[in-house]
Coordinates of C-alpha atoms in Angstrom, one line a residue:
X1 CA 0.0 0.0 -0.1
X2 CA 3.0 2.4 1.0
X3 CA 4.6 1.7 -2.3
X4 CA 1.8 2.2 -4.4
X5 CA 0.9 5.7 -2.6
X6 CA 4.4 6.8 -3.3
X7 CA 4.5 5.7 -6.8
X8 CA 1.1 8.0 -7.0
X9 CA 2.9 10.9 -6.1
X10 CA 5.8 10.6 -7.8
X11 CA 3.8 10.2 -11.0
X12 CA 1.5 12.8 -10.8
X13 CA 4.4 15.5 -10.2
X14 CA 6.4 14.2 -13.3
X15 CA 3.1 14.4 -14.9
X16 CA 2.6 17.5 -13.7
X17 CA 5.8 18.8 -14.8
X18 CA 5.1 18.5 -18.4
X19 CA 4.7 22.0 -20.2
X20 CA 1.3 23.2 -21.6
X21 CA 1.4 25.0 -24.5
X22 CA -0.8 27.6 -26.0
X23 CA -4.4 26.1 -27.6
X24 CA -4.1 25.8 -31.2
X25 CA -6.3 23.8 -33.9
X26 CA -5.0 20.4 -32.8
X27 CA -6.2 20.3 -29.4
X28 CA -4.3 17.3 -27.4
X29 CA -4.9 16.8 -23.7
X30 CA -3.1 14.5 -20.9
X31 CA -4.6 13.8 -18.0
X32 CA -3.5 11.7 -14.8
X33 CA -5.7 10.0 -12.4
X34 CA -5.4 7.7 -9.1
X35 CA -8.1 6.5 -7.0
X36 CA -7.5 4.3 -3.7
X37 CA -10.8 2.4 -1.8
X38 CA -10.6 1.7 2.0
X39 CA -13.8 -0.2 2.8
X40 CA -15.0 -2.7 5.7
X41 CA -17.2 -5.8 5.3
X42 CA -16.7 -8.6 2.1
X43 CA -16.6 -6.2 -0.7
X44 CA -16.2 -2.7 -1.9
X45 CA -19.8 -1.0 -1.8
X46 CA -21.6 -1.2 -4.9
X47 CA -21.3 2.0 -6.3
X48 CA -17.8 2.5 -5.6
X49 CA -17.6 -0.3 -8.4
X50 CA -20.0 -0.5 -10.6
X51 CA -20.4 1.8 -14.1
X52 CA -16.6 2.7 -14.1
X53 CA -15.9 0.8 -17.3
X54 CA -14.4 -1.6 -15.5
X55 CA -11.8 0.3 -14.2
X56 CA -12.4 -0.8 -10.7
X57 CA -12.2 -3.6 -8.2
X58 CA -14.7 -5.5 -5.7
X59 CA -11.7 -6.2 -3.4
X60 CA -12.9 -4.3 -0.4
X61 CA -9.1 -2.2 -0.3
X62 CA -7.9 -1.6 -3.8
X63 CA -6.4 1.4 -6.2
X64 CA -4.9 2.3 -9.1
X65 CA -3.0 4.9 -11.1
X66 CA -3.9 6.0 -14.7
X67 CA -2.4 8.2 -17.5
X68 CA -3.8 9.0 -20.7
X69 CA -3.5 11.1 -23.8
X70 CA -6.7 12.3 -25.8
X71 CA -7.1 14.3 -28.9
X72 CA -11.0 14.7 -29.4
X73 CA -12.9 14.9 -32.8
X74 CA -13.2 18.1 -34.7
X75 CA -16.9 18.3 -35.1
X76 CA -17.6 21.3 -37.2
X77 CA -15.0 19.8 -40.0
X78 CA -15.5 17.9 -43.3
X79 CA -12.8 15.4 -42.2
X80 CA -11.3 15.1 -39.1
X81 CA -9.4 12.6 -36.8
X82 CA -9.0 12.1 -33.3
X83 CA -7.4 9.5 -31.1
X84 CA -6.9 8.3 -27.2
X85 CA -4.6 6.1 -25.0
X86 CA -5.1 5.5 -21.3
X87 CA -2.9 2.9 -19.3
X88 CA -3.6 2.0 -15.8
X89 CA -1.4 0.0 -13.0
X90 CA -3.7 -1.5 -10.0
X91 CA -3.4 -3.3 -6.8
X92 CA -6.1 -5.9 -6.1
X93 CA -7.8 -5.7 -9.4
X94 CA -8.3 -8.5 -12.1
X95 CA -5.0 -7.4 -13.5
X96 CA -2.3 -5.2 -12.5
X97 CA -1.9 -3.4 -15.9
X98 CA -4.6 -2.3 -17.6
X99 CA -5.1 -1.1 -21.5
X100 CA -8.3 1.3 -20.4
X101 CA -8.5 3.1 -24.0
X102 CA -6.6 2.7 -27.2
X103 CA -8.5 4.0 -30.1
X104 CA -8.4 6.0 -33.7
X105 CA -11.6 7.9 -34.2
X106 CA -11.6 9.2 -38.3
X107 CA -15.0 11.2 -39.4
X108 CA -15.8 12.3 -42.8
X109 CA -19.0 13.9 -43.1
X110 CA -21.3 12.7 -40.8
X111 CA -19.8 9.2 -40.6
X112 CA -17.3 8.1 -37.7
X113 CA -15.1 4.9 -37.8
X114 CA -13.8 4.0 -34.5
X115 CA -11.2 1.3 -34.3
X116 CA -10.0 0.2 -30.9
X117 CA -11.1 0.0 -27.0
X118 CA -13.0 3.2 -26.3
X119 CA -15.3 3.8 -23.4
X120 CA -18.9 4.1 -24.7
X121 CA -21.6 5.9 -22.9
X122 CA -25.1 4.3 -22.2
X123 CA -27.2 5.2 -25.3
X124 CA -29.9 6.8 -23.4
X125 CA -29.4 6.3 -19.7
X126 CA -28.0 9.0 -17.9
X127 CA -24.4 7.8 -17.2
X128 CA -23.9 10.4 -13.9
X129 CA -27.0 9.3 -11.9
X130 CA -28.3 6.1 -13.6
X131 CA -28.1 2.5 -11.9
X132 CA -27.3 1.3 -15.7
X133 CA -28.5 0.0 -19.0
X134 CA -29.9 -3.2 -19.1
X135 CA -28.0 -3.7 -22.4
X136 CA -24.7 -1.7 -22.1
X137 CA -24.0 0.5 -19.2
X138 CA -20.5 1.2 -18.9
X139 CA -20.1 -1.5 -16.2
X140 CA -17.2 -3.3 -17.9
X141 CA -14.1 -3.1 -19.4
X142 CA -14.3 -1.8 -23.1
X143 CA -14.6 -4.4 -26.1
X144 CA -12.1 -3.6 -28.9
X145 CA -14.3 -3.3 -32.0
X146 CA -14.3 -1.6 -35.3
X147 CA -17.2 0.5 -35.3
X148 CA -19.0 2.7 -38.2
X149 CA -21.6 5.3 -37.6
X150 CA -23.5 8.0 -37.3
X151 CA -22.6 9.3 -33.4
X152 CA -24.5 12.5 -33.5
X153 CA -28.4 13.1 -34.9
X154 CA -28.3 13.9 -38.4
X155 CA -31.0 15.9 -39.7
X156 CA -32.7 14.4 -42.6
X157 CA -33.1 16.6 -45.6
X158 CA -36.4 17.9 -46.4
X159 CA -38.1 17.3 -42.8
X160 CA -38.1 20.9 -41.5
X161 CA -35.5 19.9 -38.7
X162 CA -38.5 17.5 -37.7
X163 CA -36.8 14.2 -38.2
X164 CA -32.9 13.1 -37.5
X165 CA -31.5 9.6 -37.2
X166 CA -28.0 7.9 -35.8
X167 CA -26.9 4.4 -35.3
X168 CA -23.5 2.4 -35.6
X169 CA -22.3 -1.2 -37.3
X170 CA -19.6 -2.9 -35.6
X171 CA -17.6 -6.3 -34.8
X172 CA -15.0 -6.8 -31.9
X173 CA -13.6 -9.4 -29.7
X174 CA -13.5 -10.1 -26.1
X175 CA -10.5 -10.0 -24.2
X176 CA -11.2 -11.6 -21.2
X177 CA -9.6 -15.1 -21.9
X178 CA -7.0 -15.7 -19.8
X179 CA -9.0 -14.1 -16.9
X180 CA -11.6 -16.4 -17.5
X181 CA -9.3 -19.5 -17.5
X182 CA -8.0 -18.3 -14.1
X183 CA -11.4 -17.4 -12.2
X184 CA -13.1 -20.7 -13.6
X185 CA -12.9 -24.1 -11.9
X186 CA -11.8 -27.1 -13.3
X187 CA -15.0 -28.2 -14.2
X188 CA -17.0 -24.7 -15.0
X189 CA -17.6 -23.5 -18.3
X190 CA -15.2 -20.8 -20.0
X191 CA -14.8 -19.5 -23.4
X192 CA -11.9 -18.5 -25.4
X193 CA -11.4 -16.1 -29.0
X194 CA -15.2 -15.2 -28.3
X195 CA -16.0 -12.3 -31.0
X196 CA -18.3 -9.6 -30.9
X197 CA -21.1 -7.7 -33.0
X198 CA -23.2 -4.8 -32.3
X199 CA -25.8 -2.6 -34.3
X200 CA -28.1 -0.1 -33.6
X201 CA -30.7 2.5 -35.0
X202 CA -32.2 5.2 -33.7
X203 CA -34.6 8.4 -34.8
X204 CA -35.8 11.5 -33.4
X205 CA -39.0 13.3 -34.0
X206 CA -39.5 17.1 -33.0
X207 CA -38.0 20.6 -33.7
X208 CA -37.7 22.2 -30.7
X209 CA -37.8 26.0 -32.6
X210 CA -41.7 25.0 -33.3
X211 CA -42.8 23.1 -30.4
X212 CA -41.2 22.1 -27.3
X213 CA -41.2 18.3 -27.0
X214 CA -39.1 15.5 -28.7
X215 CA -39.5 12.0 -29.1
X216 CA -36.7 9.5 -29.3
X217 CA -37.1 5.4 -30.5
X218 CA -35.0 2.5 -31.8
X219 CA -33.3 -0.6 -31.4
X220 CA -30.0 -2.0 -30.3
X221 CA -28.8 -5.5 -30.6
X222 CA -25.6 -7.4 -29.3
X223 CA -24.1 -10.5 -30.5
X224 CA -21.4 -13.1 -28.9
X225 CA -20.5 -15.6 -31.4
X226 CA -17.4 -17.7 -32.8
X227 CA -14.8 -18.8 -30.3
X228 CA -14.4 -21.8 -28.4
X229 CA -15.8 -23.3 -25.1
X230 CA -14.1 -25.4 -22.4
X231 CA -16.1 -27.4 -20.2
X232 CA -15.6 -30.5 -18.2
X233 CA -12.0 -31.1 -19.9
X234 CA -14.2 -31.2 -23.2
X235 CA -13.7 -28.4 -26.0
X236 CA -16.5 -27.4 -28.4
X237 CA -15.8 -25.0 -31.4
X238 CA -18.1 -22.7 -32.6
X239 CA -18.3 -21.4 -36.4
X240 CA -16.6 -17.6 -37.2
X241 CA -16.1 -17.9 -41.1
X242 CA -17.0 -15.5 -42.9
X243 CA -20.5 -16.4 -43.7
X244 CA -20.9 -16.4 -39.7
X245 CA -20.2 -12.7 -39.7
X246 CA -22.9 -12.1 -42.2
X247 CA -25.5 -14.3 -40.4
X248 CA -25.3 -12.6 -37.1
X249 CA -26.3 -9.3 -38.6
X250 CA -29.8 -10.6 -38.8
X251 CA -30.6 -13.6 -35.9
X252 CA -30.8 -16.7 -37.6
X253 CA -30.5 -20.5 -36.7
X254 CA -27.1 -21.6 -36.7
X255 CA -26.0 -24.2 -39.6
X256 CA -24.7 -27.6 -39.6
X257 CA -21.3 -27.0 -37.8
X258 CA -22.8 -25.1 -35.2
X259 CA -23.7 -26.9 -32.0
X260 CA -27.1 -28.5 -31.6
X261 CA -28.5 -25.9 -29.5
X262 CA -27.6 -22.9 -32.1
X263 CA -29.4 -24.8 -35.0
X264 CA -32.0 -25.4 -32.7
X265 CA -32.7 -21.6 -32.0
X266 CA -30.5 -18.6 -32.9
X267 CA -26.5 -18.8 -33.6
X268 CA -24.6 -17.1 -30.9
X269 CA -26.1 -15.5 -27.9
X270 CA -28.1 -12.4 -28.7
X271 CA -29.2 -9.6 -26.8
X272 CA -30.9 -6.2 -26.8
X273 CA -33.1 -3.4 -26.1
X274 CA -35.9 -1.2 -27.5
X275 CA -35.4 2.3 -26.3
X276 CA -38.3 5.0 -25.9
X277 CA -37.6 8.7 -24.4
X278 CA -40.1 11.9 -24.6
X279 CA -38.5 15.0 -23.6
X280 CA -40.2 18.2 -22.8
X281 CA -38.4 21.3 -22.8
X282 CA -40.0 24.3 -20.9
X283 CA -37.7 27.5 -20.3
X284 CA -34.8 26.1 -18.4
X285 CA -37.0 23.1 -17.1
X286 CA -36.2 20.0 -19.1
X287 CA -38.4 16.8 -18.3
X288 CA -37.4 13.3 -19.5
X289 CA -39.1 10.1 -19.5
X290 CA -37.6 7.2 -20.7
X291 CA -38.2 3.3 -21.1
X292 CA -35.7 0.5 -22.1
X293 CA -37.4 -3.1 -23.3
X294 CA -34.8 -5.6 -22.8
X295 CA -34.6 -9.0 -24.9
X296 CA -32.8 -12.3 -25.4
X297 CA -33.5 -14.4 -28.8
X298 CA -36.6 -14.0 -30.4
X299 CA -38.6 -14.5 -27.3
X300 CA -39.3 -10.8 -26.4
X301 CA -37.8 -9.1 -29.4
X302 CA -41.8 -8.6 -30.8
X303 CA -44.9 -8.1 -29.1
X304 CA -45.3 -11.7 -28.3
X305 CA -45.5 -11.1 -24.3
X306 CA -46.5 -8.6 -22.1
X307 CA -43.5 -6.0 -21.5
X308 CA -43.4 -6.2 -17.9
X309 CA -39.6 -6.2 -17.9
X310 CA -37.6 -3.2 -18.4
X311 CA -35.8 -0.2 -17.0
X312 CA -38.6 3.1 -16.4
X313 CA -36.6 6.7 -16.1
X314 CA -38.2 10.0 -15.4
X315 CA -35.3 12.6 -15.3
X316 CA -36.1 16.2 -14.0
X317 CA -33.2 19.0 -14.8
X318 CA -33.7 21.8 -13.1
X319 CA -33.0 25.7 -13.4
X320 CA -29.0 26.8 -12.8
X321 CA -29.3 26.9 -9.3
X322 CA -26.9 26.3 -5.9
X323 CA -29.1 23.4 -4.3
X324 CA -29.7 20.7 -7.4
X325 CA -29.2 20.3 -11.0
X326 CA -30.5 16.7 -12.1
X327 CA -33.2 14.5 -10.1
X328 CA -33.5 10.7 -11.4
X329 CA -36.1 8.2 -10.3
X330 CA -35.5 4.8 -11.8
X331 CA -37.5 1.3 -11.5
X332 CA -35.8 -1.5 -12.9
X333 CA -37.8 -4.8 -13.4
X334 CA -36.1 -8.0 -14.8
X335 CA -38.4 -10.5 -12.7
X336 CA -40.5 -12.3 -15.3
X337 CA -38.2 -13.2 -18.2
X338 CA -40.9 -14.4 -20.6
X339 CA -42.2 -16.8 -17.7
X340 CA -46.0 -18.5 -18.0
X341 CA -48.5 -16.0 -17.4
X342 CA -52.7 -15.9 -16.5
X343 CA -52.9 -15.0 -20.4
X344 CA -49.9 -16.8 -21.7
X345 CA -50.2 -19.9 -19.6
X346 CA -48.7 -22.3 -22.7
X347 CA -45.3 -20.6 -22.0
X348 CA -42.8 -23.3 -20.8
X349 CA -39.8 -22.0 -21.4
X350 CA -38.4 -18.8 -19.7
X351 CA -35.6 -16.4 -20.8
X352 CA -32.5 -16.5 -18.4
X353 CA -31.2 -12.8 -18.6
X354 CA -27.5 -12.6 -18.9
X355 CA -26.8 -16.4 -19.0
X356 CA -26.5 -18.3 -21.8
X357 CA -26.1 -22.6 -22.5
X358 CA -22.9 -22.3 -24.5
X359 CA -21.3 -19.1 -23.6
X360 CA -20.6 -17.4 -20.5
X361 CA -23.1 -14.8 -20.8
X362 CA -23.2 -11.3 -21.1
X363 CA -20.0 -10.0 -19.2
X364 CA -16.6 -9.5 -19.8
X365 CA -13.8 -9.7 -17.3
X366 CA -16.7 -10.7 -14.7
X367 CA -18.2 -7.7 -14.8
X368 CA -22.2 -7.6 -16.3
X369 CA -22.2 -5.9 -19.6
X370 CA -25.8 -4.3 -18.5
X371 CA -27.4 -3.2 -15.2
X372 CA -25.2 -3.8 -12.4
X373 CA -27.8 -4.5 -9.9
X374 CA -28.0 -8.1 -11.6
X375 CA -24.9 -8.7 -9.6
X376 CA -22.0 -9.9 -11.8
X377 CA -20.1 -13.2 -11.6
X378 CA -17.2 -12.0 -10.5
X379 CA -18.6 -11.8 -7.2
X380 CA -19.4 -15.5 -7.1
X381 CA -16.8 -17.6 -4.7
X382 CA -17.7 -21.4 -6.4
X383 CA -15.5 -20.3 -9.7
X384 CA -18.6 -20.2 -12.0
X385 CA -19.0 -17.4 -14.5
X386 CA -22.8 -17.3 -13.8
X387 CA -25.3 -14.8 -13.1
X388 CA -26.9 -16.0 -9.8
X389 CA -29.4 -13.1 -9.3
X390 CA -30.8 -12.2 -12.4
X391 CA -34.5 -11.6 -11.2
X392 CA -34.5 -8.2 -9.4
X393 CA -37.0 -5.5 -8.8
X394 CA -35.3 -2.2 -7.9
X395 CA -36.1 1.3 -7.2
X396 CA -33.3 3.9 -7.8
X397 CA -32.8 7.6 -7.2
X398 CA -30.3 10.3 -7.8
X399 CA -29.3 13.9 -7.6
X400 CA -26.8 15.9 -8.3
X401 CA -25.9 19.4 -7.9
X402 CA -23.2 22.1 -8.2
X403 CA -23.6 24.4 -4.6
X404 CA -20.6 26.5 -6.5
X405 CA -18.5 27.0 -9.5
X406 CA -16.0 24.7 -7.7
X407 CA -18.1 22.1 -5.8
X408 CA -20.2 19.4 -7.3
X409 CA -21.9 16.6 -5.3
X410 CA -24.0 13.4 -6.1
X411 CA -26.0 11.2 -4.2
X412 CA -27.2 7.9 -5.3
X413 CA -29.5 5.3 -3.7
X414 CA -30.9 1.7 -4.9
X415 CA -33.3 -0.5 -3.3
X416 CA -33.9 -4.4 -4.7
X417 CA -35.9 -7.2 -4.4
X418 CA -34.1 -9.9 -5.1
X419 CA -35.3 -13.5 -6.5
X420 CA -32.1 -15.3 -8.1
X421 CA -32.9 -17.2 -11.4
X422 CA -35.8 -19.5 -12.2
X423 CA -33.8 -22.5 -11.9
X424 CA -32.1 -21.8 -8.7
X425 CA -34.6 -19.3 -7.1
X426 CA -34.1 -17.7 -3.8
X427 CA -36.2 -19.2 -0.8
X428 CA -37.4 -16.2 -0.1
X429 CA -37.0 -12.8 -1.8
X430 CA -33.9 -10.7 -0.4
X431 CA -33.8 -7.0 0.1
X432 CA -31.0 -5.2 -0.7
X433 CA -29.7 -1.6 -0.5
X434 CA -26.6 0.6 -1.9
X435 CA -26.0 4.1 -1.4
X436 CA -23.8 6.9 -2.6
X437 CA -22.7 10.3 -1.3
X438 CA -20.0 11.8 -3.4
X439 CA -18.1 15.3 -3.6
X440 CA -16.0 16.6 -6.2
X441 CA -14.0 19.7 -5.8
X442 CA -12.3 21.6 -9.0
X443 CA -10.3 24.7 -7.5
X444 CA -10.1 27.6 -9.7
X445 CA -7.2 28.9 -8.1
X446 CA -5.2 25.6 -9.6
X447 CA -6.7 25.1 -12.8
X448 CA -6.8 21.4 -14.2
X449 CA -7.0 19.7 -10.9
X450 CA -9.7 18.1 -9.4
X451 CA -10.4 16.1 -5.9
X452 CA -13.2 13.5 -5.2
X453 CA -14.6 11.7 -2.3
X454 CA -17.2 9.2 -2.4
X455 CA -18.6 7.0 0.3
X456 CA -21.0 3.8 0.1
X457 CA -22.6 1.2 1.6
X458 CA -24.4 -1.8 1.0
X459 CA -26.9 -3.5 3.4
X460 CA -28.1 -7.1 2.8
X461 CA -27.4 -10.6 1.7
X462 CA -27.0 -10.3 -1.8
X463 CA -23.4 -8.1 -1.6
X464 CA -23.1 -8.3 2.0
X465 CA -22.8 -5.5 4.7
X466 CA -19.9 -3.1 2.8
X467 CA -19.4 0.3 4.0
X468 CA -16.1 2.2 2.5
X469 CA -14.6 5.5 1.2
X470 CA -12.6 6.3 -2.2
X471 CA -10.3 8.8 -2.6
X472 CA -9.9 10.1 -6.4
X473 CA -7.3 12.7 -7.7
X474 CA -7.2 13.7 -11.4
X475 CA -4.8 16.4 -13.3
X476 CA -6.0 17.2 -16.8
X477 CA -3.9 19.8 -19.3
X478 CA -3.4 20.8 -23.0
X479 CA -0.3 19.4 -24.4
X480 CA -0.8 21.0 -27.7

């Protein structure tokens, strides 16, 4: 611990000694960040760990040092490029050296080609206050990929600014092969060389200059495919020929070289969400309602079952004041999973969210890629990469504010009822709560510095009774 603190201080002073030149057209920034967590209980509190793009640890005492450079894209030019590199060394993490981000962005007109490992924020959920989106929440380490798309809404010509669209199309690869091998027990399922496919399309209807309301909607789909499965000393290979890259675009049954399960169902592990949001603007107020409907395979992609499961959110942005900037409430339900209901008694097979019969589920480096209230496999002590608690009903609250130009705060509270899984239900529901209180100080007299103190607690039998604090120090500056 002493050596970690000394290395943090030395790195900070050395990095801050770099000269900062006057701003030019190309802006190259550096940043150095360190975080130290000290906790009591079984683990570090959930909200000190979750939704940090995997740069965190559930071990109750941990720390990291991160250094990076970022050149953002210039959005107002016909062609531009940007890049980023973030490297971290850590203590009591899943690995001691981490390539957090390493990417190159190329932009031409409205289209962006992004190559590499990059932190990508949830599509609709509030990244600061939300409990996390159901499909991709920013809870796990970034997946290296090649992604082409329209990042910002593009106004469709001849619609008088009433219709805009955006979306993306990507292929990538999971990088947690060695972690899975070290974590899984000798008889447990693990995978290797698994490929990744992502696609999404969103639209926005509304012209705020003529009417103070907009509607957004769209579809997001994610797929695991290819690679190998290791279980009980046996190896199963999944097809990853050029044909398979095309077949996962439109979910369909696997070919003769696929496992029997994929031939009868769908090739690979398919997840995704329908999204819908309504935003109302009134002077300096903004009220936003949001719904995310999660699905796996074909079972809930169409309107065949009651859409009970999902993430429902109401978000209020207030005019500038020294008390509260934003208030968020979310209701999240993953309990039903297309199970039998009174109006659908014939349904005999239910989904098993984030789990899969052939793959190790919707996780990366042990952290769930979706909402962290469905507790990640990294918490398991039996060496199985499995989500044992994917049937959850949760109420979540978030508040943020800026009392002064130098001080901001954030509060989060989640209360969940946990039911286990359909195949391994809890004898009775288990209540669990998670809290976060955070204050951030950005002094104007020493530009570029930011100091954050966070305190979190967990109460219940899901992650244990935990409490702890985290101190984060960040220094940013302009190199070019």
